[in-house]
mmCIF file of C-alpha atoms and ligand atoms in Angstrom:
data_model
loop_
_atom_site.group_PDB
_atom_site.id
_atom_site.type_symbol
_atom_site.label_atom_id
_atom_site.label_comp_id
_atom_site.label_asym_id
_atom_site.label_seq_id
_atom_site.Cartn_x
_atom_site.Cartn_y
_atom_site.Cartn_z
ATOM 1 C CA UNK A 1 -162.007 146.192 78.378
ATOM 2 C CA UNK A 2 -159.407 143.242 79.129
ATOM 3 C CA UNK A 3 -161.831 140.972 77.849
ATOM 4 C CA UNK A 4 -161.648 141.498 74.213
ATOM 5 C CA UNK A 5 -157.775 139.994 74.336
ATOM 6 C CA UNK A 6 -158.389 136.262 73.677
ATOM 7 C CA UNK A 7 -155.969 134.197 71.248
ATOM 8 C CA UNK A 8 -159.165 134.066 68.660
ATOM 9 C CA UNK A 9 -160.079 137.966 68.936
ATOM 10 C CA UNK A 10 -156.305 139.029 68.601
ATOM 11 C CA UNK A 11 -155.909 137.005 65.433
ATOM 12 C CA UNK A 12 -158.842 138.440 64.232
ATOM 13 C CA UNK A 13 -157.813 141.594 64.266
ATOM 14 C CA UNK A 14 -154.523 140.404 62.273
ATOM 15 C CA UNK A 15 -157.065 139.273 59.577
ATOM 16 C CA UNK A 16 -158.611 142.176 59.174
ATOM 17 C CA UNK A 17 -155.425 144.067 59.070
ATOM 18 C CA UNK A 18 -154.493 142.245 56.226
ATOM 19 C CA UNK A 19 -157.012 143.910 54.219
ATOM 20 C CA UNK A 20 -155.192 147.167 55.184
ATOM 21 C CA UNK A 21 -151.927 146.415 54.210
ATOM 22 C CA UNK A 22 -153.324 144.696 50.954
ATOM 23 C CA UNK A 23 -154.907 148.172 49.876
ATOM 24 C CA UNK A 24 -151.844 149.816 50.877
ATOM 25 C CA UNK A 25 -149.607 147.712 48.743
ATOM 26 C CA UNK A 26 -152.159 148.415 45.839
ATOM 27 C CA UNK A 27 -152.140 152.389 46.303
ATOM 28 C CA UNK A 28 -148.421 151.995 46.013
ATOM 29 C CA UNK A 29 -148.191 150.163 42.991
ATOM 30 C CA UNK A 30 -150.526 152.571 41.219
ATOM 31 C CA UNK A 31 -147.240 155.037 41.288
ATOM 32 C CA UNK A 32 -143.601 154.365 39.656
ATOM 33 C CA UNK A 33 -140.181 153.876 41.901
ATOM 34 C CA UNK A 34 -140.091 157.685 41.209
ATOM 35 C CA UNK A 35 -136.794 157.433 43.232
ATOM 36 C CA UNK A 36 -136.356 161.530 44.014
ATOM 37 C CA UNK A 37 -138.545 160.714 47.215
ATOM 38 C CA UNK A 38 -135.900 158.953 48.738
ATOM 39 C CA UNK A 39 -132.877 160.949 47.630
ATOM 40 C CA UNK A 40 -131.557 162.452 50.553
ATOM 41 C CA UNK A 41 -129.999 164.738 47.991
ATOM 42 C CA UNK A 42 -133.125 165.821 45.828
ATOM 43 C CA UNK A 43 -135.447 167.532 48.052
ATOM 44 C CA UNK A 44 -133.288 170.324 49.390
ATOM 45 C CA UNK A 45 -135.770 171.468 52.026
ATOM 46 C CA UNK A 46 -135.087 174.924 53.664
ATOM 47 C CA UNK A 47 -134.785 174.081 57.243
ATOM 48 C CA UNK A 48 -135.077 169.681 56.859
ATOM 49 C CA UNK A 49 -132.248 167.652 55.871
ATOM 50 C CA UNK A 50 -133.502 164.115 54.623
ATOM 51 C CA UNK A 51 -135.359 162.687 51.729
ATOM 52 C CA UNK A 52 -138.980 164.335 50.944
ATOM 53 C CA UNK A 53 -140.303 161.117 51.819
ATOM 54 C CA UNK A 54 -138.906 161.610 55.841
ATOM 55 C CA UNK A 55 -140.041 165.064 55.225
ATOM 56 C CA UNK A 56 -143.669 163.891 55.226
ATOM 57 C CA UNK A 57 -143.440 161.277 57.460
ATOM 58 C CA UNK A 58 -141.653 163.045 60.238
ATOM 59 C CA UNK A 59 -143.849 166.419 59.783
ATOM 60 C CA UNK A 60 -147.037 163.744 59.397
ATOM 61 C CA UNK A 61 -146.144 162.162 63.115
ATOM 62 C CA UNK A 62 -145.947 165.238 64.653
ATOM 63 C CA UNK A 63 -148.879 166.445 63.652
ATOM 64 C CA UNK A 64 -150.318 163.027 64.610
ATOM 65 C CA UNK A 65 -148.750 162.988 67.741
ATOM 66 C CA UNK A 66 -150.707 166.296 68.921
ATOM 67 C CA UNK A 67 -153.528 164.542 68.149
ATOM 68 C CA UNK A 68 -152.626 162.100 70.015
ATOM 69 C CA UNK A 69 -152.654 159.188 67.769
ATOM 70 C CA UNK A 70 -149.330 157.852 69.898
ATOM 71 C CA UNK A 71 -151.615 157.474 72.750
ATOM 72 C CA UNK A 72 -153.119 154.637 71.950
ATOM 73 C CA UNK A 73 -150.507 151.310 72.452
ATOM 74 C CA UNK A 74 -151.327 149.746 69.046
ATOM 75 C CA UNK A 75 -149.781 152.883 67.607
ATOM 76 C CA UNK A 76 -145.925 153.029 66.866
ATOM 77 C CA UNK A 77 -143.866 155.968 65.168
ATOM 78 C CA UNK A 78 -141.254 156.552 63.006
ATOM 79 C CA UNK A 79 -139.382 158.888 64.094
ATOM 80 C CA UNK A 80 -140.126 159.163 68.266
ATOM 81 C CA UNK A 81 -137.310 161.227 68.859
ATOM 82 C CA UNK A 82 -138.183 164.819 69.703
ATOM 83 C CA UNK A 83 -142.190 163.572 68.893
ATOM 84 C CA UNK A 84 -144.146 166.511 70.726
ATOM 85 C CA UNK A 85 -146.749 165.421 73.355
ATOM 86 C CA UNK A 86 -150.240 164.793 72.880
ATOM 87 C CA UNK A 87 -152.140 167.786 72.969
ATOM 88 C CA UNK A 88 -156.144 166.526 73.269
ATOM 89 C CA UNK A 89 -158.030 165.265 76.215
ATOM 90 C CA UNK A 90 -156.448 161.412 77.133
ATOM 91 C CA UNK A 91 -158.804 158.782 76.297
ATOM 92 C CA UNK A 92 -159.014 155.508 79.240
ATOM 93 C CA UNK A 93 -157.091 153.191 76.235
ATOM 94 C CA UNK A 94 -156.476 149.651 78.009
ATOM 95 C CA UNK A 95 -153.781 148.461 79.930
ATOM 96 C CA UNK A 96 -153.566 145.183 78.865
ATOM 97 C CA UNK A 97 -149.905 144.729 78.426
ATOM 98 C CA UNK A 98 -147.061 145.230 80.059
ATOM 99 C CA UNK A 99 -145.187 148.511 80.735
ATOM 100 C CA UNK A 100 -142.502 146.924 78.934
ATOM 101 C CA UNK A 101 -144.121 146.970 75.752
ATOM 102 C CA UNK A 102 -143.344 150.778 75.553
ATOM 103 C CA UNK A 103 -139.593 150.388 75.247
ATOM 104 C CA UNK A 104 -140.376 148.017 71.776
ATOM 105 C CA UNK A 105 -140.369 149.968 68.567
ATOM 106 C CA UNK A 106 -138.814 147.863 65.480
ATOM 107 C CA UNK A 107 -139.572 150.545 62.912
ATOM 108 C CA UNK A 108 -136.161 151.123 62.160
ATOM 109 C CA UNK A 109 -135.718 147.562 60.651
ATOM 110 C CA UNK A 110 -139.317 147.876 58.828
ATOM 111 C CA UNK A 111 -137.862 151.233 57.423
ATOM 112 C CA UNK A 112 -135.253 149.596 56.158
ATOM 113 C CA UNK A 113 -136.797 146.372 54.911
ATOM 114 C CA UNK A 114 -139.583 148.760 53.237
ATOM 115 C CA UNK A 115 -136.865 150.995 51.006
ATOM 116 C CA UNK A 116 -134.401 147.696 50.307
ATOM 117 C CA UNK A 117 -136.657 144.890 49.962
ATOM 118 C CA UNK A 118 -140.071 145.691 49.175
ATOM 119 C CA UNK A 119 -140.322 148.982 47.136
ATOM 120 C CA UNK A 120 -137.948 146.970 44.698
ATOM 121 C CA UNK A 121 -140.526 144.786 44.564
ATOM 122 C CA UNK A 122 -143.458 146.225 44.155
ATOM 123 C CA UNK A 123 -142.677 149.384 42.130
ATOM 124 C CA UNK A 124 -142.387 149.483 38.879
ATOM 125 C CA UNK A 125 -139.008 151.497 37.827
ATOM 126 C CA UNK A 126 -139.819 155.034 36.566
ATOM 127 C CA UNK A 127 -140.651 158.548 37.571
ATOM 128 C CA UNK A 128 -143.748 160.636 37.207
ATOM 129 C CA UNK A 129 -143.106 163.450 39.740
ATOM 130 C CA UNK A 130 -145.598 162.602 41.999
ATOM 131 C CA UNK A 131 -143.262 162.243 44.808
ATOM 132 C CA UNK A 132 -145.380 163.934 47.876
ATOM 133 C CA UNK A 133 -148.357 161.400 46.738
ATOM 134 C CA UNK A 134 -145.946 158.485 46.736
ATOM 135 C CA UNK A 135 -144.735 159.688 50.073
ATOM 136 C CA UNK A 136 -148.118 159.961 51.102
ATOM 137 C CA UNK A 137 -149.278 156.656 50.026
ATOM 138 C CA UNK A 138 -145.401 154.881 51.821
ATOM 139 C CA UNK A 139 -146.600 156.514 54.818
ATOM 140 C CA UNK A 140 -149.698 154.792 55.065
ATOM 141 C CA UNK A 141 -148.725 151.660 53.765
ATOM 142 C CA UNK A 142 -145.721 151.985 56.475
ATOM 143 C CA UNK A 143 -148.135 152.778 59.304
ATOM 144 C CA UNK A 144 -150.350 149.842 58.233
ATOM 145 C CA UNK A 145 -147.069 147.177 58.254
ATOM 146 C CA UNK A 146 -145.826 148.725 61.475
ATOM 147 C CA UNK A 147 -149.426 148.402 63.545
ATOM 148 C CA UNK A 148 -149.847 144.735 62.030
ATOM 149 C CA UNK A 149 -145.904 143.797 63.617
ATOM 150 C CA UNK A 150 -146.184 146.083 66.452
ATOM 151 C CA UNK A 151 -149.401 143.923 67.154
ATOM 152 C CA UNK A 152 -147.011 141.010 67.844
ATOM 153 C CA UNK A 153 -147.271 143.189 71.703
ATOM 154 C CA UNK A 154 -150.690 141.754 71.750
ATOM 155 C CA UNK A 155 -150.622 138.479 70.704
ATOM 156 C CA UNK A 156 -147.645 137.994 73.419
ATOM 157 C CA UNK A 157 -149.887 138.852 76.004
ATOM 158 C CA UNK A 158 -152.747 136.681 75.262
ATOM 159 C CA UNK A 159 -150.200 133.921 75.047
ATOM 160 C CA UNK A 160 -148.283 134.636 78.143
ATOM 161 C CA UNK A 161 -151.585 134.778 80.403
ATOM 162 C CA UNK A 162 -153.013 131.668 78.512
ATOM 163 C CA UNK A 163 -150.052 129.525 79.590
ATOM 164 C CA UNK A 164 -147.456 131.547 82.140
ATOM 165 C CA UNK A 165 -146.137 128.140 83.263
ATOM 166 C CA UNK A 166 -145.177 127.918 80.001
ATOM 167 C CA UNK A 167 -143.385 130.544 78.957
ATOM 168 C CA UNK A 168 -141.810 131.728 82.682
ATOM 169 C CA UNK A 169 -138.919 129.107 82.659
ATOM 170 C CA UNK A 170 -137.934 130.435 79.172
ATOM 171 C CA UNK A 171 -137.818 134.133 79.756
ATOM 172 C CA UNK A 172 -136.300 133.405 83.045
ATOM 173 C CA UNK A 173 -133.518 131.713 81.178
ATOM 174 C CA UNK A 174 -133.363 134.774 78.121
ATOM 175 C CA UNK A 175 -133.998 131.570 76.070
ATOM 176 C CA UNK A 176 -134.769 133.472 72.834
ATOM 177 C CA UNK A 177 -135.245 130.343 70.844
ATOM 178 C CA UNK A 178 -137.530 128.512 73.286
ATOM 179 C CA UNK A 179 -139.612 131.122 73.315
ATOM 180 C CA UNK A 180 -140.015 131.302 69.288
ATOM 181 C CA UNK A 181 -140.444 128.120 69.392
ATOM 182 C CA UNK A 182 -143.458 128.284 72.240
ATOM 183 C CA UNK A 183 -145.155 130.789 70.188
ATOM 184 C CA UNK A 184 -144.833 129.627 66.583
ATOM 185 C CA UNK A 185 -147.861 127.486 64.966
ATOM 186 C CA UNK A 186 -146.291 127.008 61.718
ATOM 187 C CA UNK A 187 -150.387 125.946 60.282
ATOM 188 C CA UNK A 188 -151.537 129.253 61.238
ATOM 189 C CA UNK A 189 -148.559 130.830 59.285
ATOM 190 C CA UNK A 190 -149.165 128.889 55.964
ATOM 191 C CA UNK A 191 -152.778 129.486 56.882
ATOM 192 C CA UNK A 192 -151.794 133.714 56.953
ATOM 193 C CA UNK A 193 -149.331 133.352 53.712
ATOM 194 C CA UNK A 194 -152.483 131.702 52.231
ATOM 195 C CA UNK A 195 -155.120 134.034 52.552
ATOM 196 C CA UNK A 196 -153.398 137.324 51.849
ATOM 197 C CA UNK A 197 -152.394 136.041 48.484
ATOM 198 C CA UNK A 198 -155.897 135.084 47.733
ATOM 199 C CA UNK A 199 -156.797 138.540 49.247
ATOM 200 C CA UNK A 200 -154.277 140.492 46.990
ATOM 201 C CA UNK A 201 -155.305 138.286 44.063
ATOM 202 C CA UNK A 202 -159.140 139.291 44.859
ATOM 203 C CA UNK A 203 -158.390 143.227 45.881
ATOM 204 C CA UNK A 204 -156.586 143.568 42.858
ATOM 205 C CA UNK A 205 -158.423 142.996 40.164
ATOM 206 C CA UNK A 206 -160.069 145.106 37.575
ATOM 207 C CA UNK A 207 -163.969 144.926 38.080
ATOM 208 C CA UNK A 208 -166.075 144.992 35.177
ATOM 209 C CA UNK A 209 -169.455 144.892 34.480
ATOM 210 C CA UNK A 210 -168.866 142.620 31.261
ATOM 211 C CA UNK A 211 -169.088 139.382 32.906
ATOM 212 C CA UNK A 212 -166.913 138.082 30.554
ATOM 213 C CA UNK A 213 -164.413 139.774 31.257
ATOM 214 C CA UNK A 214 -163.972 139.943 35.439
ATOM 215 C CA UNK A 215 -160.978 138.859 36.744
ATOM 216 C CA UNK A 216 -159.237 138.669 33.307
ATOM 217 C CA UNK A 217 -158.086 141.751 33.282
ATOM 218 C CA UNK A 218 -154.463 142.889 34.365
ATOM 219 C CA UNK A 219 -154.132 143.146 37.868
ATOM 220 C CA UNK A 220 -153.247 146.347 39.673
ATOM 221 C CA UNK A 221 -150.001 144.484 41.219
ATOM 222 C CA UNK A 222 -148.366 140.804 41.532
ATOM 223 C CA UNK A 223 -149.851 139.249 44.415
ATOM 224 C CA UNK A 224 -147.235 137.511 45.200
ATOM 225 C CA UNK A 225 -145.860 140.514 46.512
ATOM 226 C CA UNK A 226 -147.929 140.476 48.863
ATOM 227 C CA UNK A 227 -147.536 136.994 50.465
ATOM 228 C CA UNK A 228 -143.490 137.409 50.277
ATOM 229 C CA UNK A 229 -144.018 140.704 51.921
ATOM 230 C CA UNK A 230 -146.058 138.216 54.640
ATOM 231 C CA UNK A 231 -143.196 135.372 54.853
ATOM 232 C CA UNK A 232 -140.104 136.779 54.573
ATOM 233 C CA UNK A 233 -140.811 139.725 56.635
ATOM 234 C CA UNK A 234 -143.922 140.386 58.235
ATOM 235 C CA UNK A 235 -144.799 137.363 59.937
ATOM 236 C CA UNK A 236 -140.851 137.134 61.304
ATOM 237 C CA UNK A 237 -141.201 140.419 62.584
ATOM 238 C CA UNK A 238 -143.968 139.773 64.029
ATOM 239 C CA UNK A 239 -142.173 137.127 65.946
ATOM 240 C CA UNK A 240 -139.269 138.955 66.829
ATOM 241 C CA UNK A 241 -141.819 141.464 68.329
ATOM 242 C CA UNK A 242 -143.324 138.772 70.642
ATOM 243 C CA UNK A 243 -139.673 137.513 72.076
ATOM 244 C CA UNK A 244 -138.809 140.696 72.821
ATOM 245 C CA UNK A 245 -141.800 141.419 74.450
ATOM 246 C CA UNK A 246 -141.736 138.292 76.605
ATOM 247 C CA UNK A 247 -138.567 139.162 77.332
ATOM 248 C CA UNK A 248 -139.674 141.953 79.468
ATOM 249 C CA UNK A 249 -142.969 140.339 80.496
ATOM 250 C CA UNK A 250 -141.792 139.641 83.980
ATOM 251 C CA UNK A 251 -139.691 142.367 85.159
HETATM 252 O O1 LIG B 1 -151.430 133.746 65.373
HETATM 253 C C1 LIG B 1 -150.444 133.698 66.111
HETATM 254 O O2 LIG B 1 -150.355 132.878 67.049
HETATM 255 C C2 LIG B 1 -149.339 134.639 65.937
HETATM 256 O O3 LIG B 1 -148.446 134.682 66.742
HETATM 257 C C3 LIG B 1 -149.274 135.471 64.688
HETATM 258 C C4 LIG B 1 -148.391 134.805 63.631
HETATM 259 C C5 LIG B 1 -148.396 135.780 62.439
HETATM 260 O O4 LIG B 1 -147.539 136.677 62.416
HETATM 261 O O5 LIG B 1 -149.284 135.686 61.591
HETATM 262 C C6 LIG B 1 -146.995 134.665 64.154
HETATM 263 C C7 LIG B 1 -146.570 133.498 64.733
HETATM 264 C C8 LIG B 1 -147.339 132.246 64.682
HETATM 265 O O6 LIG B 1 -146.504 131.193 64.288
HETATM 266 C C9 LIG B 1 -148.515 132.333 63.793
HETATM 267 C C10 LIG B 1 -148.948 133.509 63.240
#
């Protein structure tokens, strides 16, 4: 239903997203760096050659694909090349956006930004051996980031139809930084960076029934993590998302 899309109901479902990617950071942070599951060299799979976490991730998609989770547009994999089809009865999923939008997959660059910038930061250095669980655990956590930026498709949309007269001119012109600019509300960023900090500060602490003692003890990780992870990254992405799909919007 094409109704649901409004500027309010799409950012909405960003909120509750957050919650997602919150628990996801947490799950993460419960296991060490335990580096072997990205050592290209470690795993030595018969048959696979990669790091045990692309192991899982690719071998996860394709079983998700024949179940068709790549159906629906909110979804967004990893590794799309040579992804087998779905194999289930289609479901009607709305056509709210664009053909375009199919042709936008940034997961390379949150692949990257996930292994250099934020495992650094939210792992603490050391190895248990629990690599397939940590793999387990980056996939969803990856899945989670990827739906919240890949949402960006979304929030374009609503945008575009709310104000076309807007935003024509500027993809007309390819004018990139017109169109960040047309899209960005800087209060609802600091408003974003805001709440999931207070989120990961609340979703991460120890509950006890000792009164005395809630919310004093440690937390499960630094939630500031989680509102870096927000402004440096996801929130840009987000962006970037948005011009590219506006970009294509008319075409
Ligand atoms: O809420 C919006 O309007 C969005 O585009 C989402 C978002 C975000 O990623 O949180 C991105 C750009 C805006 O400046 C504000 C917030």
């Amino acid at each position: 239903d094409e109704n649901v899309y409004t500027l309010a109901s799409v950012r909405e479902n960003l909120i509750r997203q957050e919650d997602t990617i919150i628990y996801g950071l947490i799950e993460r942070a419960k296991f060490p760096s335990n580096s072997h599951t990205y050592d290209d060299k470690y795993a030595q799979i018969p048959g696979f050659s990669g790091s045990l976490v692309e192991f899982v991730i690719k071998n996860t998609e394709d079983v998700q694909a024949k179940a068709g989770r790549y159906t629906n547009p909110e979804e967004n994999p990893f590794f799309p090349e040579k992804l087998p089809p779905s194999s289930v009865p289609s479901y009607p999923f709305s056509q709210f956006l664009h053909p375009g939008a199919a042709s936008i997959n940034i997961n390379k660059s949150i692949w990257k930004m996930y292994l250099q910038d934020l495992l650094p930061l939210l792992a603490n250095s050391g190895d248990d051996g629990n690599y397939a669980q940590t793999a387990a655990t980056d996939l969803s956590l990856l899945q989670a980031i990827s739906r919240r930026i890949h949402y960006g498709k979304f929030v374009a949309e609503v945008k575009f139809r709310d104000a076309p007269q807007d935003y024509e001119p500027l993809i007309r012109a390819k004018d990139r930084e017109g169109l960040m600019k047309l899209l960005t509300f800087t209060s609802v960023e600091e408003t974003v960076r805001k709440r999931v900090e207070k989120k990961a500060t609340v979703f991460g602490q120890e509950v006890s029934l000792d009164s005395d003692n809630d919310g004093k003890e440690k937390s499960k990780f630094d939630p500031t993590v989680a509102s870096r992870l927000y402004k440096d990254w996801v929130i840009p992405l987000t962006k970037e998302v948005q011009v590219e799909y506006l970009l294509r919007r008319i075409d």
